[in-house]
Amino acid sequence: MTALALLAVLAPTTYGFGPGTRLEYDVKVVFEGFLPVLGGNEGVVDVTMGVLVTGAEKKAETLQAASEITAFDLVFNGAKLPLTVENVTQFFPKTTIELTPAGRIVATDAPDRQLPVRLPGLDVKRFPDITYVPLELPEEPLETGNSWTFERDFGGQPLRYECNVMLSTDETAKVAVRVAQSYTVLENDAYEVVADRASAAREVVTTLAGTGVVTFDLKRGAARSVQMTNTATGAVTDLTSGEKSQRKLVTKLEVRLKGAEGGALQASNPRPTRVRVAPVWERAARMARDAWSWLQLASVFGLVRLPGELEAWVAPIRPQVARYLPWLVAR
């Protein structure tokens, strides 16, 4: 083996963002279980999106990459929310990051915006971390059997990663990933995170644990795919009564690079409809509850006015909407 080849083998793996880089990703996230954004109801939210990543001029010791959402769909309990890409990019705008070749993000121009509710693993400033920069790479090359750990900040608390290279070839490395995080928040009656205990209704201690696999393209210097399943278990204490309860939310993330092995993600299969015909009062209550849930989701994802498709849903709860989300029903 020549000295040059030996250096190539021993060199650490790096990301390959640079001028001319253009990567298109399909992303799918499914939240199933307790959803604070829906007023504390159990439910399923399916999010699918397209993400375009482009490289920029390299600096002396760092790389730059920009990402933007190019397609977006959100389905709540089988019903599609009429959001547009423009609605969503108000919340997740085009963002440029600066990162080390190993994938440690050192700067971002993402807005310093806090979600009105907290979904484990989802952070406005950390969108690149769950899509196209899923790993901080080790100093050693990604050879079979190599392992390492690192931490990233999500929502103000460290998320710990444990990584092990399952299989490495000339083209790709498959990395098994385990993540863990715990944090405590205070919530008000609307399930919003608050800092002041005097305005809080409950305390929630959340423990998150997840496993998955990242496939890294060694030639491109980019992630080919990410598959993660995270389970967040919350221990809830009512601050007035002292009553304790538990909640659970499972988050499944899939990311695939277009044109890479595995192809694009497929749309979710329609969920089976219920055969039972509910009484009219039960259907009316469910319509009102689902309408309020849709509106809260719309508010979180940047919907600034009410689409015509939701008018019939909103009619039974228009006074509440006018009180809490007045911009959505303003004439």
Tab-separated table of N, CA and C in Angstrom, residues 1-112:
chain	number	residue	atom	x	y	z
A	1	MET	N	0.841	-1.191	0.000
A	1	MET	CA	0.000	0.000	0.000
A	1	MET	C	0.879	1.244	0.000
A	2	THR	N	0.570	2.166	-0.904
A	2	THR	CA	1.353	3.386	-0.972
A	2	THR	C	1.051	4.284	0.210
A	3	ALA	N	1.930	5.246	0.451
A	3	ALA	CA	1.730	6.184	1.554
A	3	ALA	C	0.451	6.971	1.355
A	4	LEU	N	0.135	7.338	0.103
A	4	LEU	CA	-1.076	8.109	-0.178
A	4	LEU	C	-2.325	7.291	0.121
A	5	ALA	N	-2.308	6.014	-0.266
A	5	ALA	CA	-3.457	5.150	0.001
A	5	ALA	C	-3.626	4.913	1.488
A	6	LEU	N	-2.492	4.773	2.202
A	6	LEU	CA	-2.560	4.568	3.643
A	6	LEU	C	-3.169	5.781	4.335
A	7	LEU	N	-2.795	6.971	3.893
A	7	LEU	CA	-3.365	8.182	4.471
A	7	LEU	C	-4.864	8.255	4.216
A	8	ALA	N	-5.301	7.824	3.034
A	8	ALA	CA	-6.731	7.840	2.712
A	8	ALA	C	-7.508	6.903	3.617
A	9	VAL	N	-6.921	5.743	3.909
A	9	VAL	CA	-7.587	4.784	4.783
A	9	VAL	C	-7.693	5.309	6.210
A	10	LEU	N	-6.625	5.960	6.687
A	10	LEU	CA	-6.580	6.415	8.074
A	10	LEU	C	-7.263	7.756	8.291
A	11	ALA	N	-7.571	8.478	7.209
A	11	ALA	CA	-8.164	9.808	7.348
A	11	ALA	C	-9.575	9.699	7.903
A	12	PRO	N	-9.977	10.641	8.745
A	12	PRO	CA	-11.341	10.618	9.282
A	12	PRO	C	-12.361	10.903	8.187
A	13	THR	N	-13.566	10.387	8.371
A	13	THR	CA	-14.661	10.657	7.442
A	13	THR	C	-15.168	12.075	7.679
A	14	THR	N	-15.519	12.775	6.613
A	14	THR	CA	-16.004	14.147	6.738
A	14	THR	C	-17.224	14.357	5.846
A	15	TYR	N	-17.971	15.413	6.152
A	15	TYR	CA	-19.059	15.839	5.274
A	15	TYR	C	-18.462	16.529	4.053
A	16	GLY	N	-19.173	16.443	2.929
A	16	GLY	CA	-18.628	16.952	1.683
A	16	GLY	C	-19.337	18.169	1.130
A	17	PHE	N	-20.012	18.955	1.968
A	17	PHE	CA	-20.690	20.142	1.466
A	17	PHE	C	-19.668	21.124	0.885
A	18	GLY	N	-20.004	21.686	-0.244
A	18	GLY	CA	-19.123	22.643	-0.893
A	18	GLY	C	-19.858	23.275	-2.052
A	19	PRO	N	-19.273	24.270	-2.714
A	19	PRO	CA	-19.932	24.897	-3.866
A	19	PRO	C	-20.325	23.853	-4.908
A	20	GLY	N	-21.565	23.939	-5.371
A	20	GLY	CA	-22.050	22.980	-6.360
A	20	GLY	C	-22.775	21.790	-5.767
A	21	THR	N	-22.659	21.580	-4.450
A	21	THR	CA	-23.382	20.475	-3.816
A	21	THR	C	-24.883	20.731	-3.874
A	22	ARG	N	-25.624	19.716	-4.291
A	22	ARG	CA	-27.091	19.812	-4.335
A	22	ARG	C	-27.653	18.442	-3.949
A	23	LEU	N	-28.312	18.378	-2.814
A	23	LEU	CA	-28.872	17.135	-2.304
A	23	LEU	C	-30.362	17.331	-2.038
A	24	GLU	N	-31.166	16.381	-2.475
A	24	GLU	CA	-32.609	16.442	-2.239
A	24	GLU	C	-33.010	15.272	-1.350
A	25	TYR	N	-33.691	15.585	-0.256
A	25	TYR	CA	-34.098	14.568	0.705
A	25	TYR	C	-35.621	14.493	0.803
A	26	ASP	N	-36.115	13.265	0.974
A	26	ASP	CA	-37.504	13.024	1.366
A	26	ASP	C	-37.502	12.733	2.864
A	27	VAL	N	-38.358	13.426	3.593
A	27	VAL	CA	-38.403	13.304	5.055
A	27	VAL	C	-39.818	12.951	5.484
A	28	LYS	N	-39.919	12.002	6.389
A	28	LYS	CA	-41.211	11.619	6.952
A	28	LYS	C	-41.075	11.510	8.467
A	29	VAL	N	-41.967	12.190	9.194
A	29	VAL	CA	-41.979	12.117	10.651
A	29	VAL	C	-43.395	11.763	11.092
A	30	VAL	N	-43.519	10.772	11.949
A	30	VAL	CA	-44.817	10.373	12.492
A	30	VAL	C	-44.771	10.511	14.010
A	31	PHE	N	-45.682	11.315	14.547
A	31	PHE	CA	-45.863	11.434	15.987
A	31	PHE	C	-47.120	10.653	16.364
A	32	GLU	N	-46.982	9.713	17.298
A	32	GLU	CA	-48.138	8.905	17.700
A	32	GLU	C	-48.181	8.783	19.211
A	33	GLY	N	-49.287	9.224	19.775
A	33	GLY	CA	-49.442	9.161	21.224
A	33	GLY	C	-49.953	10.472	21.773
A	34	PHE	N	-49.427	10.875	22.937
A	34	PHE	CA	-49.864	12.106	23.583
A	34	PHE	C	-49.278	13.307	22.861
A	35	LEU	N	-50.153	14.206	22.388
A	35	LEU	CA	-49.725	15.366	21.619
A	35	LEU	C	-50.170	16.641	22.329
A	36	PRO	N	-49.272	17.326	23.001
A	36	PRO	CA	-49.668	18.550	23.696
A	36	PRO	C	-50.197	19.620	22.758
A	37	VAL	N	-49.784	19.588	21.500
A	37	VAL	CA	-50.279	20.568	20.546
A	37	VAL	C	-51.760	20.382	20.275
A	38	LEU	N	-52.297	19.243	20.579
A	38	LEU	CA	-53.706	18.955	20.341
A	38	LEU	C	-54.517	19.012	21.627
A	39	GLY	N	-54.109	19.851	22.547
A	39	GLY	CA	-54.865	19.992	23.784
A	39	GLY	C	-54.759	18.783	24.677
A	40	GLY	N	-53.703	18.009	24.510
A	40	GLY	CA	-53.496	16.874	25.391
A	40	GLY	C	-54.193	15.615	24.940
A	41	ASN	N	-54.663	15.558	23.695
A	41	ASN	CA	-55.344	14.371	23.200
A	41	ASN	C	-54.357	13.357	22.631
A	42	GLU	N	-54.795	12.102	22.592
A	42	GLU	CA	-54.040	11.076	21.884
A	42	GLU	C	-54.320	11.231	20.394
A	43	GLY	N	-53.313	11.038	19.579
A	43	GLY	CA	-53.534	11.171	18.149
A	43	GLY	C	-52.313	10.779	17.351
A	44	VAL	N	-52.439	10.878	16.023
A	44	VAL	CA	-51.354	10.563	15.099
A	44	VAL	C	-51.193	11.734	14.139
A	45	VAL	N	-49.984	12.249	14.052
A	45	VAL	CA	-49.658	13.300	13.099
A	45	VAL	C	-48.591	12.766	12.150
A	46	ASP	N	-48.897	12.762	10.838
A	46	ASP	CA	-47.946	12.343	9.809
A	46	ASP	C	-47.473	13.580	9.056
A	47	VAL	N	-46.175	13.801	9.048
A	47	VAL	CA	-45.589	14.933	8.325
A	47	VAL	C	-44.655	14.374	7.251
A	48	THR	N	-44.854	14.795	6.011
A	48	THR	CA	-43.922	14.443	4.940
A	48	THR	C	-43.457	15.740	4.284
A	49	MET	N	-42.192	15.789	3.942
A	49	MET	CA	-41.660	17.008	3.335
A	49	MET	C	-40.491	16.694	2.407
A	50	GLY	N	-40.256	17.607	1.500
A	50	GLY	CA	-39.060	17.579	0.686
A	50	GLY	C	-38.108	18.652	1.169
A	51	VAL	N	-36.832	18.326	1.214
A	51	VAL	CA	-35.815	19.267	1.704
A	51	VAL	C	-34.682	19.349	0.687
A	52	LEU	N	-34.364	20.565	0.282
A	52	LEU	CA	-33.255	20.802	-0.638
A	52	LEU	C	-32.065	21.346	0.145
A	53	VAL	N	-30.901	20.715	-0.034
A	53	VAL	CA	-29.672	21.135	0.641
A	53	VAL	C	-28.654	21.536	-0.422
A	54	THR	N	-28.062	22.716	-0.258
A	54	THR	CA	-27.038	23.177	-1.192
A	54	THR	C	-25.785	23.578	-0.420
A	55	GLY	N	-24.648	23.376	-1.036
A	55	GLY	CA	-23.392	23.758	-0.425
A	55	GLY	C	-23.036	25.199	-0.747
A	56	ALA	N	-22.165	25.782	0.058
A	56	ALA	CA	-21.719	27.157	-0.142
A	56	ALA	C	-20.198	27.201	-0.051
A	57	GLU	N	-19.655	28.394	-0.163
A	57	GLU	CA	-18.204	28.560	-0.093
A	57	GLU	C	-17.651	28.053	1.234
A	58	LYS	N	-16.566	27.306	1.160
A	58	LYS	CA	-15.914	26.835	2.378
A	58	LYS	C	-15.122	27.957	3.014
A	59	LYS	N	-15.068	27.922	4.343
A	59	LYS	CA	-14.198	28.845	5.055
A	59	LYS	C	-12.890	28.117	5.367
A	60	ALA	N	-12.027	28.758	6.140
A	60	ALA	CA	-10.717	28.171	6.402
A	60	ALA	C	-10.827	26.803	7.055
A	61	GLU	N	-11.699	26.681	8.064
A	61	GLU	CA	-11.788	25.424	8.812
A	61	GLU	C	-13.200	24.860	8.859
A	62	THR	N	-14.151	25.506	8.235
A	62	THR	CA	-15.536	25.053	8.318
A	62	THR	C	-16.187	25.006	6.938
A	63	LEU	N	-17.340	24.341	6.893
A	63	LEU	CA	-18.165	24.249	5.698
A	63	LEU	C	-19.435	25.065	5.913
A	64	GLN	N	-20.141	25.335	4.817
A	64	GLN	CA	-21.439	25.984	4.910
A	64	GLN	C	-22.436	25.224	4.054
A	65	ALA	N	-23.673	25.110	4.565
A	65	ALA	CA	-24.743	24.458	3.817
A	65	ALA	C	-26.050	25.170	4.103
A	66	ALA	N	-26.890	25.241	3.099
A	66	ALA	CA	-28.207	25.867	3.247
A	66	ALA	C	-29.279	24.828	2.969
A	67	SER	N	-30.395	24.927	3.705
A	67	SER	CA	-31.504	23.991	3.503
A	67	SER	C	-32.814	24.757	3.440
A	68	GLU	N	-33.731	24.225	2.646
A	68	GLU	CA	-35.070	24.811	2.560
A	68	GLU	C	-36.087	23.718	2.290
A	69	ILE	N	-37.294	23.918	2.801
A	69	ILE	CA	-38.385	22.969	2.598
A	69	ILE	C	-39.038	23.263	1.257
A	70	THR	N	-39.134	22.245	0.404
A	70	THR	CA	-39.680	22.425	-0.937
A	70	THR	C	-41.055	21.792	-1.120
A	71	ALA	N	-41.453	20.929	-0.210
A	71	ALA	CA	-42.775	20.295	-0.260
A	71	ALA	C	-43.166	19.944	1.158
A	72	PHE	N	-44.477	19.990	1.449
A	72	PHE	CA	-44.907	19.743	2.825
A	72	PHE	C	-46.347	19.261	2.850
A	73	ASP	N	-46.581	18.190	3.614
A	73	ASP	CA	-47.936	17.683	3.872
A	73	ASP	C	-48.040	17.295	5.333
A	74	LEU	N	-49.164	17.605	5.950
A	74	LEU	CA	-49.413	17.213	7.337
A	74	LEU	C	-50.795	16.581	7.429
A	75	VAL	N	-50.842	15.378	7.980
A	75	VAL	CA	-52.098	14.641	8.137
A	75	VAL	C	-52.320	14.359	9.614
A	76	PHE	N	-53.478	14.769	10.119
A	76	PHE	CA	-53.833	14.529	11.522
A	76	PHE	C	-54.989	13.547	11.589
A	77	ASN	N	-54.722	12.362	12.190
A	77	ASN	CA	-55.746	11.318	12.318
A	77	ASN	C	-56.440	11.034	10.987
A	78	GLY	N	-55.635	10.976	9.913
A	78	GLY	CA	-56.167	10.617	8.606
A	78	GLY	C	-56.703	11.772	7.795
A	79	ALA	N	-56.780	12.982	8.368
A	79	ALA	CA	-57.293	14.141	7.641
A	79	ALA	C	-56.155	15.097	7.331
A	80	LYS	N	-56.043	15.487	6.064
A	80	LYS	CA	-54.953	16.353	5.638
A	80	LYS	C	-55.237	17.802	5.998
A	81	LEU	N	-54.280	18.453	6.626
A	81	LEU	CA	-54.391	19.865	6.969
A	81	LEU	C	-53.971	20.688	5.760
A	82	PRO	N	-54.793	21.648	5.342
A	82	PRO	CA	-54.481	22.402	4.114
A	82	PRO	C	-53.410	23.464	4.312
A	83	LEU	N	-52.184	23.003	4.565
A	83	LEU	CA	-51.047	23.915	4.701
A	83	LEU	C	-50.296	23.998	3.386
A	84	THR	N	-49.688	25.130	3.140
A	84	THR	CA	-48.835	25.291	1.973
A	84	THR	C	-47.378	25.367	2.419
A	85	VAL	N	-46.470	25.246	1.456
A	85	VAL	CA	-45.048	25.396	1.772
A	85	VAL	C	-44.790	26.775	2.361
A	86	GLU	N	-45.515	27.787	1.848
A	86	GLU	CA	-45.329	29.148	2.352
A	86	GLU	C	-45.706	29.250	3.825
A	87	ASN	N	-46.796	28.569	4.224
A	87	ASN	CA	-47.179	28.553	5.635
A	87	ASN	C	-46.052	28.008	6.499
A	88	VAL	N	-45.484	26.903	6.057
A	88	VAL	CA	-44.493	26.201	6.865
A	88	VAL	C	-43.174	26.959	6.912
A	89	THR	N	-42.783	27.567	5.791
A	89	THR	CA	-41.500	28.251	5.785
A	89	THR	C	-41.510	29.527	6.616
A	90	GLN	N	-42.685	29.995	7.033
A	90	GLN	CA	-42.716	31.071	8.011
A	90	GLN	C	-42.148	30.584	9.339
A	91	PHE	N	-42.315	29.294	9.574
A	91	PHE	CA	-41.853	28.708	10.830
A	91	PHE	C	-40.476	28.075	10.667
A	92	PHE	N	-40.248	27.401	9.536
A	92	PHE	CA	-38.951	26.797	9.217
A	92	PHE	C	-38.426	27.437	7.933
A	93	PRO	N	-37.866	28.642	8.014
A	93	PRO	CA	-37.395	29.325	6.805
A	93	PRO	C	-36.111	28.693	6.267
A	94	LYS	N	-35.722	29.124	5.071
A	94	LYS	CA	-34.442	28.699	4.527
A	94	LYS	C	-33.343	29.081	5.515
A	95	THR	N	-32.476	28.112	5.802
A	95	THR	CA	-31.491	28.289	6.870
A	95	THR	C	-30.103	27.924	6.372
A	96	THR	N	-29.124	28.731	6.734
A	96	THR	CA	-27.727	28.433	6.427
A	96	THR	C	-26.985	28.116	7.712
A	97	ILE	N	-26.236	27.027	7.685
A	97	ILE	CA	-25.452	26.643	8.860
A	97	ILE	C	-23.967	26.638	8.510
A	98	GLU	N	-23.164	26.798	9.520
A	98	GLU	CA	-21.722	26.629	9.412
A	98	GLU	C	-21.357	25.445	10.289
A	99	LEU	N	-20.589	24.524	9.772
A	99	LEU	CA	-20.283	23.302	10.495
A	99	LEU	C	-18.851	22.881	10.248
A	100	THR	N	-18.317	22.124	11.194
A	100	THR	CA	-16.990	21.553	10.995
A	100	THR	C	-17.107	20.401	10.000
A	101	PRO	N	-16.013	19.981	9.373
A	101	PRO	CA	-16.079	18.830	8.463
A	101	PRO	C	-16.638	17.576	9.129
A	102	ALA	N	-16.518	17.485	10.456
A	102	ALA	CA	-17.038	16.317	11.172
A	102	ALA	C	-18.528	16.424	11.466
A	103	GLY	N	-19.148	17.584	11.202
A	103	GLY	CA	-20.582	17.705	11.397
A	103	GLY	C	-21.020	18.396	12.674
A	104	ARG	N	-20.107	19.052	13.370
A	104	ARG	CA	-20.524	19.829	14.547
A	104	ARG	C	-20.941	21.207	14.059
A	105	ILE	N	-22.207	21.546	14.287
A	105	ILE	CA	-22.748	22.822	13.820
A	105	ILE	C	-22.305	23.927	14.776
A	106	VAL	N	-21.612	24.922	14.226
A	106	VAL	CA	-21.050	25.987	15.067
A	106	VAL	C	-21.802	27.298	14.916
A	107	ALA	N	-22.625	27.436	13.877
A	107	ALA	CA	-23.385	28.668	13.696
A	107	ALA	C	-24.591	28.380	12.812
A	108	THR	N	-25.678	29.120	13.024
A	108	THR	CA	-26.884	28.991	12.214
A	108	THR	C	-27.607	30.322	12.190
A	109	ASP	N	-28.286	30.597	11.078
A	109	ASP	CA	-29.106	31.808	11.025
A	109	ASP	C	-30.592	31.485	11.200
A	110	ALA	N	-30.896	30.273	11.710
A	110	ALA	CA	-32.278	29.914	12.014
A	110	ALA	C	-32.818	30.856	13.083
A	111	PRO	N	-34.106	31.200	13.017
A	111	PRO	CA	-34.671	32.128	13.999
A	111	PRO	C	-34.660	31.543	15.398
A	112	ASP	N	-34.472	32.401	16.383
A	112	ASP	CA	-34.483	31.968	17.778
A	112	ASP	C	-35.928	31.935	18.248
